[in-house]
XYZ file of C-alpha atoms in Angstrom:
559
model
C -19.861 51.407 -8.444
C -20.288 47.634 -8.239
C -17.732 45.131 -9.451
C -19.891 43.886 -12.323
C -19.487 47.201 -14.169
C -15.703 47.341 -13.596
C -13.845 45.593 -16.410
C -10.406 45.424 -17.981
C -9.858 45.225 -21.732
C -13.568 44.630 -22.249
C -13.238 40.994 -21.169
C -12.271 40.639 -17.518
C -14.846 41.736 -14.923
C -12.835 42.863 -11.900
C -14.410 41.362 -8.799
C -12.202 41.697 -5.691
C -8.862 43.411 -5.238
C -6.346 41.120 -3.566
C -3.665 42.077 -1.084
C -0.276 41.226 -2.520
C 3.460 41.681 -2.139
C 4.370 42.860 -5.654
C 3.247 46.451 -5.188
C 0.770 46.761 -8.066
C -3.012 46.202 -8.148
C -4.010 42.524 -8.321
C -7.605 41.434 -8.881
C -9.699 38.336 -8.967
C -11.644 38.672 -12.194
C -14.193 36.746 -14.223
C -13.225 35.911 -17.784
C -16.417 36.771 -19.638
C -15.480 34.611 -22.634
C -14.450 31.358 -20.928
C -16.597 31.917 -17.813
C -13.862 31.189 -15.309
C -12.054 33.016 -12.525
C -8.595 34.394 -13.262
C -6.033 36.620 -11.547
C -5.276 39.958 -13.189
C -2.116 41.988 -12.466
C -2.447 45.617 -13.603
C 0.484 47.960 -14.204
C 0.224 51.432 -15.765
C 1.666 51.254 -19.258
C 3.676 54.344 -18.405
C 5.593 52.456 -15.698
C 9.226 52.144 -16.877
C 9.265 48.493 -15.762
C 6.442 47.462 -18.087
C 8.635 46.489 -21.095
C 10.730 44.101 -19.001
C 7.579 42.691 -17.345
C 6.037 42.022 -20.770
C 9.195 40.298 -21.992
C 9.554 38.146 -18.857
C 5.892 37.097 -18.779
C 5.775 36.201 -22.471
C 8.843 34.037 -21.975
C 7.575 32.107 -18.924
C 4.096 31.640 -20.435
C 5.584 28.627 -22.240
C 5.742 26.807 -18.891
C 2.543 24.759 -18.777
C 3.580 22.531 -15.866
C 0.744 21.705 -13.473
C 3.011 22.678 -10.568
C 3.355 26.270 -11.766
C 0.631 28.927 -11.841
C 0.275 29.444 -15.591
C 0.296 32.804 -17.331
C -2.762 32.643 -19.580
C -2.436 35.940 -21.439
C -0.420 39.152 -21.603
C -2.437 42.201 -22.643
C 0.145 44.836 -23.460
C -2.329 47.699 -23.465
C -5.896 47.847 -22.193
C -8.284 50.184 -20.411
C -10.309 49.837 -17.228
C -13.914 50.795 -17.758
C -16.600 51.575 -15.211
C -14.503 53.578 -12.711
C -15.169 57.293 -12.786
C -12.000 58.143 -10.892
C -9.771 56.681 -13.597
C -9.236 58.468 -16.878
C -10.622 56.475 -19.810
C -7.400 57.238 -21.652
C -5.222 55.500 -19.018
C -3.635 52.385 -20.508
C -2.639 49.378 -18.411
C -0.489 46.336 -18.919
C -2.485 43.266 -17.857
C -0.949 39.922 -16.828
C -3.627 37.210 -16.699
C -2.850 34.079 -14.661
C -4.763 31.120 -13.263
C -6.936 31.709 -10.234
C -6.052 29.182 -7.534
C -8.000 28.610 -4.346
C -5.625 27.932 -1.511
C -3.379 29.244 1.233
C 0.138 30.571 0.819
C 3.000 29.259 2.934
C 3.415 32.473 4.906
C -0.291 32.659 5.755
C -0.334 29.012 6.823
C 2.572 29.518 9.216
C 1.105 32.734 10.626
C -2.402 31.271 10.926
C -1.414 28.072 12.715
C 1.545 29.480 14.643
C 3.245 26.147 13.988
C 6.224 25.043 11.920
C 6.613 21.911 9.795
C 8.162 18.651 10.956
C 11.510 18.025 9.230
C 10.241 15.187 7.013
C 7.078 17.084 6.046
C 9.113 20.159 5.119
C 11.456 18.055 2.989
C 8.471 16.513 1.211
C 7.164 19.969 0.282
C 10.650 21.066 -0.800
C 10.901 18.027 -3.089
C 7.669 18.987 -4.857
C 8.796 22.582 -5.313
C 12.206 21.406 -6.564
C 10.559 19.272 -9.238
C 8.508 22.237 -10.418
C 11.645 24.355 -10.618
C 13.606 21.590 -12.343
C 10.930 21.437 -15.048
C 11.197 25.199 -15.510
C 14.997 25.027 -15.683
C 14.754 22.369 -18.398
C 12.906 25.012 -20.451
C 15.597 27.643 -19.796
C 13.312 29.410 -17.304
C 13.840 30.376 -13.672
C 11.780 31.968 -10.927
C 14.692 33.962 -9.438
C 12.748 35.388 -6.474
C 11.165 32.671 -4.322
C 9.278 33.846 -1.250
C 6.721 32.184 1.084
C 3.822 33.923 -0.699
C 4.824 32.123 -3.917
C 4.047 28.683 -2.451
C 0.338 27.873 -2.537
C -1.253 24.893 -0.801
C -4.339 24.094 -2.846
C -7.106 21.562 -2.335
C -5.842 18.508 -0.440
C -2.460 20.232 -0.043
C -1.520 20.260 -3.723
C 1.607 22.422 -4.030
C 1.666 25.176 -6.703
C 4.350 27.798 -7.373
C 3.291 31.318 -8.371
C 5.141 34.427 -9.498
C 7.128 33.055 -12.449
C 8.102 36.066 -14.545
C 6.009 38.540 -12.550
C 7.790 38.823 -9.196
C 11.361 39.031 -10.457
C 10.470 41.455 -13.278
C 8.669 43.823 -10.895
C 10.753 43.482 -7.724
C 14.105 42.328 -9.101
C 16.001 39.027 -9.020
C 17.805 37.601 -5.990
C 20.839 36.684 -8.097
C 21.726 37.112 -11.760
C 22.310 33.364 -12.010
C 18.722 32.122 -12.150
C 19.448 28.513 -11.182
C 21.528 29.507 -8.162
C 18.861 32.044 -7.155
C 16.256 29.254 -7.156
C 18.486 26.824 -5.238
C 19.177 29.454 -2.595
C 15.510 30.437 -2.494
C 14.519 26.804 -2.014
C 16.833 26.582 0.986
C 15.288 29.742 2.414
C 11.807 28.201 2.042
C 13.007 25.114 3.938
C 14.380 27.418 6.648
C 11.012 29.202 6.897
C 9.021 25.982 7.129
C 11.001 24.497 10.014
C 11.732 27.727 11.949
C 8.838 30.101 11.111
C 11.327 32.842 10.191
C 13.241 34.055 7.125
C 17.037 34.277 6.829
C 18.483 37.756 7.500
C 15.437 39.950 6.812
C 11.742 39.907 7.720
C 9.706 38.690 4.743
C 5.976 38.187 4.123
C 5.199 38.790 7.786
C 7.768 36.251 9.001
C 10.454 37.610 11.380
C 14.129 37.764 10.461
C 16.592 35.147 11.698
C 20.219 36.219 11.908
C 23.254 36.052 14.159
C 26.530 37.892 14.577
C 28.247 35.374 12.331
C 25.589 35.416 9.615
C 22.621 33.133 8.987
C 22.303 30.541 11.793
C 21.561 26.883 11.234
C 17.831 26.089 11.433
C 18.424 23.928 14.518
C 19.888 26.969 16.309
C 16.635 28.857 15.783
C 14.055 26.183 16.651
C 14.111 22.829 18.436
C 13.349 19.413 16.975
C 15.119 20.045 13.652
C 17.285 17.209 12.348
C 20.927 17.553 11.363
C 20.082 16.563 7.793
C 17.884 19.670 7.454
C 20.777 21.820 8.681
C 23.095 20.250 6.120
C 20.636 20.626 3.227
C 20.039 24.285 4.074
C 23.761 25.024 4.200
C 24.323 23.166 0.913
C 21.757 25.401 -0.824
C 23.529 28.511 0.425
C 27.223 27.716 -0.067
C 27.169 26.608 -3.712
C 27.633 22.872 -3.195
C 24.456 22.153 -5.189
C 24.717 23.387 -8.765
C 21.536 22.046 -10.372
C 18.015 21.358 -9.175
C 18.625 17.654 -9.802
C 21.431 17.865 -7.240
C 18.928 19.367 -4.800
C 16.361 16.614 -5.397
C 18.990 13.901 -4.878
C 20.313 15.526 -1.677
C 16.830 16.053 -0.243
C 15.901 12.427 -0.984
C 18.932 11.150 0.932
C 18.367 13.762 3.646
C 14.815 12.545 4.176
C 16.087 9.027 4.902
C 18.694 10.452 7.277
C 15.969 12.447 9.011
C 13.851 9.309 9.437
C 16.855 7.560 10.961
C 17.437 10.437 13.375
C 13.828 10.287 14.537
C 14.176 6.532 15.070
C 16.713 7.116 17.889
C 14.289 6.042 20.681
C 14.990 2.432 19.616
C 18.587 2.675 20.758
C 17.386 4.198 24.011
C 15.187 1.162 24.641
C 18.152 -1.142 24.083
C 20.459 0.803 26.403
C 17.803 0.840 29.128
C 18.314 -2.894 29.919
C 20.293 -3.269 33.203
C 23.818 -4.645 32.763
C 23.291 -7.023 35.680
C 20.602 -8.887 33.770
C 22.901 -9.393 30.793
C 25.526 -10.970 33.069
C 23.006 -13.104 34.944
C 23.326 -16.920 34.924
C 21.809 -18.723 31.982
C 19.512 -20.634 34.354
C 17.425 -17.474 34.742
C 16.338 -17.798 31.128
C 15.172 -21.388 31.566
C 11.815 -22.596 32.760
C 9.654 -25.683 32.864
C 8.019 -26.496 29.556
C 4.575 -26.243 31.108
C 5.173 -22.630 32.108
C 6.608 -21.667 28.729
C 3.601 -23.123 26.978
C 1.321 -20.900 29.046
C 3.370 -17.762 28.408
C 3.626 -15.631 25.297
C 6.682 -13.403 25.421
C 6.591 -12.884 21.666
C 2.952 -11.839 21.881
C 3.743 -8.914 24.151
C 6.771 -8.160 22.010
C 4.520 -7.925 18.960
C 2.378 -5.305 20.638
C 5.350 -3.238 21.788
C 7.150 -3.441 18.458
C 3.977 -2.454 16.628
C 3.489 0.625 18.791
C 7.125 1.724 18.744
C 7.863 0.804 15.142
C 4.645 2.048 13.547
C 5.887 5.606 13.148
C 9.164 4.418 11.625
C 7.396 2.224 9.055
C 5.030 5.051 8.103
C 7.918 7.458 7.558
C 9.925 4.808 5.691
C 6.992 3.983 3.405
C 6.546 7.683 2.601
C 10.246 8.057 1.811
C 10.401 4.985 -0.438
C 7.325 6.142 -2.342
C 8.869 9.566 -2.862
C 12.137 7.984 -4.050
C 10.291 5.766 -6.538
C 8.393 8.774 -7.867
C 11.647 10.693 -8.413
C 13.586 7.700 -9.764
C 13.410 8.980 -13.315
C 14.921 12.271 -12.214
C 17.597 10.662 -10.068
C 18.836 8.454 -12.911
C 19.505 11.414 -15.163
C 23.211 12.178 -15.062
C 23.807 15.368 -13.217
C 26.583 16.019 -15.726
C 23.832 17.142 -18.083
C 24.666 20.534 -19.561
C 23.342 23.342 -17.387
C 20.830 25.510 -19.210
C 21.528 28.949 -20.606
C 20.428 30.587 -17.397
C 23.849 29.841 -15.872
C 27.441 29.643 -16.875
C 28.285 27.238 -14.058
C 30.476 24.219 -15.027
C 29.087 20.766 -15.630
C 28.642 18.733 -12.445
C 29.121 14.963 -12.107
C 27.521 12.867 -9.421
C 30.328 11.195 -7.440
C 29.124 7.680 -6.954
C 26.420 5.473 -8.408
C 23.094 7.249 -8.557
C 21.344 4.008 -9.364
C 22.298 2.651 -5.896
C 20.330 5.315 -3.961
C 17.196 3.186 -3.647
C 19.261 0.187 -2.556
C 21.067 2.234 0.096
C 17.746 3.525 1.392
C 16.279 0.028 1.656
C 19.383 -1.268 3.447
C 19.251 1.650 5.893
C 15.579 1.086 6.677
C 16.046 -2.696 6.924
C 18.859 -2.147 9.407
C 16.739 0.191 11.498
C 13.821 -2.240 11.620
C 16.173 -5.110 12.474
C 17.529 -3.078 15.395
C 13.938 -2.461 16.495
C 12.894 -6.124 16.398
C 16.006 -7.662 17.937
C 16.346 -4.873 20.493
C 12.798 -5.401 21.720
C 13.204 -9.188 21.636
C 16.297 -8.922 23.826
C 14.526 -6.505 26.150
C 11.534 -8.825 26.502
C 13.618 -11.913 27.183
C 15.900 -10.138 29.635
C 13.091 -8.589 31.663
C 10.661 -11.536 31.735
C 11.124 -13.986 34.589
C 10.896 -17.608 33.467
C 11.921 -19.089 36.826
C 9.597 -21.540 38.567
C 9.703 -23.456 41.813
C 8.748 -26.601 39.906
C 11.307 -29.429 39.826
C 10.464 -30.349 36.241
C 13.746 -30.746 34.305
C 14.862 -27.738 32.316
C 14.484 -28.915 28.737
C 13.069 -26.014 26.818
C 15.829 -26.043 24.240
C 14.980 -29.527 22.975
C 11.195 -29.426 23.519
C 8.902 -27.913 20.858
C 6.797 -24.884 21.745
C 3.055 -25.267 21.646
C 2.733 -21.952 19.836
C 4.897 -23.084 16.926
C 2.020 -24.650 14.996
C 1.920 -24.093 11.249
C -0.200 -21.270 9.943
C -2.889 -21.986 7.348
C -1.571 -21.578 3.815
C -4.867 -20.482 2.315
C -4.887 -16.931 0.934
C -8.159 -15.080 1.543
C -10.015 -13.834 -1.513
C -9.875 -10.164 -2.412
C -12.452 -7.935 -0.749
C -13.419 -5.097 -3.110
C -13.136 -1.646 -1.605
C -13.377 1.958 -2.710
C -10.146 3.936 -2.959
C -9.693 7.114 -0.968
C -8.887 9.953 -3.365
C -5.977 12.008 -2.059
C -6.554 14.834 -4.549
C -8.226 15.529 -7.874
C -7.427 18.072 -10.570
C -8.311 18.962 -14.134
C -5.992 17.697 -16.892
C -5.750 19.703 -20.109
C -2.280 19.247 -21.661
C -3.478 19.971 -25.211
C -5.374 23.169 -24.404
C -4.591 26.193 -22.286
C -3.626 24.027 -19.316
C -6.838 24.407 -17.307
C -10.403 23.162 -17.614
C -12.553 24.595 -14.824
C -10.050 23.553 -12.121
C -12.185 24.998 -9.321
C -14.915 22.459 -10.148
C -12.712 19.337 -10.101
C -13.418 18.502 -6.460
C -17.156 18.371 -7.226
C -16.584 15.052 -8.999
C -15.644 13.337 -5.717
C -17.872 15.149 -3.213
C -20.479 12.361 -3.117
C -23.269 14.658 -4.311
C -25.435 13.955 -7.346
C -26.332 17.600 -7.907
C -22.767 18.900 -8.366
C -20.469 18.276 -11.332
C -17.193 19.135 -12.945
C -17.818 20.377 -16.468
C -15.692 21.170 -19.476
C -15.804 24.535 -21.181
C -18.120 24.873 -24.185
C -16.979 23.432 -27.518
C -18.214 23.725 -31.097
C -18.195 19.992 -31.832
C -18.399 16.673 -30.033
C -14.687 15.990 -30.605
C -13.752 19.003 -28.462
C -13.177 21.253 -31.480
C -10.156 19.269 -32.646
C -8.520 18.779 -29.227
C -7.765 15.095 -28.605
C -9.158 15.129 -25.090
C -9.494 16.613 -21.636
C -10.169 15.041 -18.255
C -9.733 14.616 -14.533
C -6.628 13.256 -12.804
C -7.206 11.413 -9.513
C -4.346 10.913 -7.063
C -4.704 7.797 -4.870
C -1.845 8.866 -2.611
C 0.239 5.784 -3.407
C 0.468 3.056 -6.041
C -2.394 0.571 -5.732
C -4.051 -2.194 -7.777
C -7.041 -0.651 -9.561
C -9.794 -3.052 -10.656
C -12.580 -0.664 -11.637
C -13.593 2.958 -12.146
C -17.263 3.961 -11.893
C -18.285 7.185 -13.629
C -21.471 9.203 -13.341
C -21.608 11.541 -16.331
C -23.605 14.746 -16.468
C -25.397 13.447 -19.571
C -25.359 10.355 -21.778
C -23.210 10.339 -24.898
C -19.680 10.682 -23.509
C -16.725 8.726 -24.871
C -13.830 8.237 -22.495
C -10.661 6.265 -21.783
C -9.504 5.388 -18.273
C -5.756 5.217 -17.622
C -3.881 3.983 -14.527
C -0.298 5.152 -14.199
C 2.446 6.270 -11.831
C 3.096 9.344 -13.963
C 1.551 12.538 -12.576
C 1.564 13.931 -16.135
C 0.586 10.849 -18.172
C 1.084 10.665 -21.920
C -2.327 9.563 -23.198
C -0.754 8.403 -26.456
C 1.337 5.724 -24.759
C -0.286 5.107 -21.341
C -2.015 1.771 -20.606
C -5.817 1.853 -20.413
C -7.965 0.070 -17.875
C -10.873 0.346 -20.304
C -12.967 2.670 -22.454
C -16.504 4.007 -22.874
C -17.959 4.800 -26.317
C -21.003 7.095 -26.436
C -21.947 5.668 -23.093
C -24.898 5.950 -20.742
C -25.037 8.383 -17.838
C -23.646 5.704 -15.525
C -20.717 3.618 -16.738
C -18.282 1.213 -15.095
C -14.858 0.435 -16.524
C -13.315 -2.690 -14.992
C -10.822 -5.497 -15.521
C -10.207 -8.916 -13.946
C -6.493 -8.136 -14.041
C -5.834 -4.889 -12.201
C -3.514 -2.118 -13.280
C -1.148 -0.808 -10.640
C -0.541 2.913 -10.279
C -0.965 5.999 -8.157
C -2.896 8.114 -10.667
C -6.188 7.438 -12.444
C -6.997 9.598 -15.474
C -10.564 9.805 -16.759
C -9.971 11.138 -20.271
C -12.931 12.477 -22.251
C -12.526 12.064 -26.016
C -16.064 13.000 -27.102
C -18.820 14.967 -25.360
C -22.584 15.361 -25.865
C -24.511 18.315 -27.217
C -26.489 20.325 -24.684
C -29.844 22.092 -24.943
C -28.167 25.384 -25.869
C -26.764 23.880 -29.062
C -23.142 23.706 -27.901
C -21.106 20.743 -26.720
C -20.093 20.322 -23.103
C -18.919 17.340 -21.075
C -19.281 16.751 -17.374
C -18.637 14.246 -14.602
C -20.922 14.187 -11.584
C -19.114 11.519 -9.606
C -16.182 9.148 -10.056
C -15.107 6.309 -7.736
C -12.143 3.935 -7.957
C -12.465 0.274 -6.977
C -9.529 -1.614 -5.487
């Protein structure tokens, strides 16, 4: 019997059964009402676990964070129709969640056969920690984190699945939900950098253990920094008591990891022969004519650019991540721990507000070592001697290359921003608005579009808005946003912000469109700086079928 005739609760057409780790049937299904794909977990109502699963899923359904896979509905009792082998009287509990296209962490590791670099793993851990911190602020916990719960979506967006479902069906790791999540986060870090799971094989990943217990990650795989070892151990031994503690420790650990990978600089410095350092000063002098024809700093520039490029890229990534988490870091970690735990209040020992300053000082020191180390190397290994009898006067004579640079600043050259990722944004609805179509608004094609669901009025049936959130990858000056709508008649606001979940009631707008044409451009002579651009639809046109539906065919951001 084909999948079209197989349905649950008269609404969800069961399409493809999905392999899973929770031990009950899981399906991709089409919601016949909202015309979107969803995931359906089915458990016989007679299963003794069903009451606790219902309770857990109803509780976590309040978590509408974009980082978590949302529970859309809990159907306490429904029948599957269209399958002759199943009794029509059989009742099932149905858990309906978002359908997310992507690849889980365990499948990514097994498919590529490669582990994550230390800094990349810490970046992923930071994103997961923020998702968990949001859940903890709502008195919710995951309590059973595994690699299959981490989903890499389009453009490597990180989503966390299994809230409520996994722990209710398979059991919690620890009764203290916060500590279970902290420990689970450390295990995920271990898996990313080693390709194995502590103690027992999990999700197809082999077990990692030793006679004395769980080994340090660096004892299992090479190339892992000491900071990763320390963070993993801190998640396991109880040093970190809240998710905010984890975020702060990972932020500092990322800087330490960057510093550890910058060690080749010190090797360059130590490579200079001692004899050259003790050589007579005359060896560093030369006739002015020869110095004018040489360019030791020019070759230094090339070497420092090649050797320092990786350090600057890592440092820039770290600083951006610190700035994004600054709001979290400034919250006192003495904040009362939620009801999920009875652990005592924890105080940060030291000044949290100095973290960014310490990071900048560390990076500045590293770059200074790079520049001066290479300068010393260049000067010590370049021969300036000449057989000429011209007096040695380079200290008092000006260099020909020391001419002043032009002070004129070139005018801005407009360019189109590269969109790092795009997603639907529906904070005042059910949390999703055709998320699988979002990428169609930046695919460069005129015949594909992201569309809203159908509404009964142009003002989105009373909802204040819905839209698309574009991630530019880093904060940039935005001058314009060009929008190709599916039809004329849309009203929209365009926001630029550094908040990945902007508040449209208080955010600053770049501009607005009122009942606009199919093609509209929102621009400003004075740019707004931010990482995220939100195209927020506030009114949509009526279609030929007599309902209201909005749509965006293409959106581009001008810098």
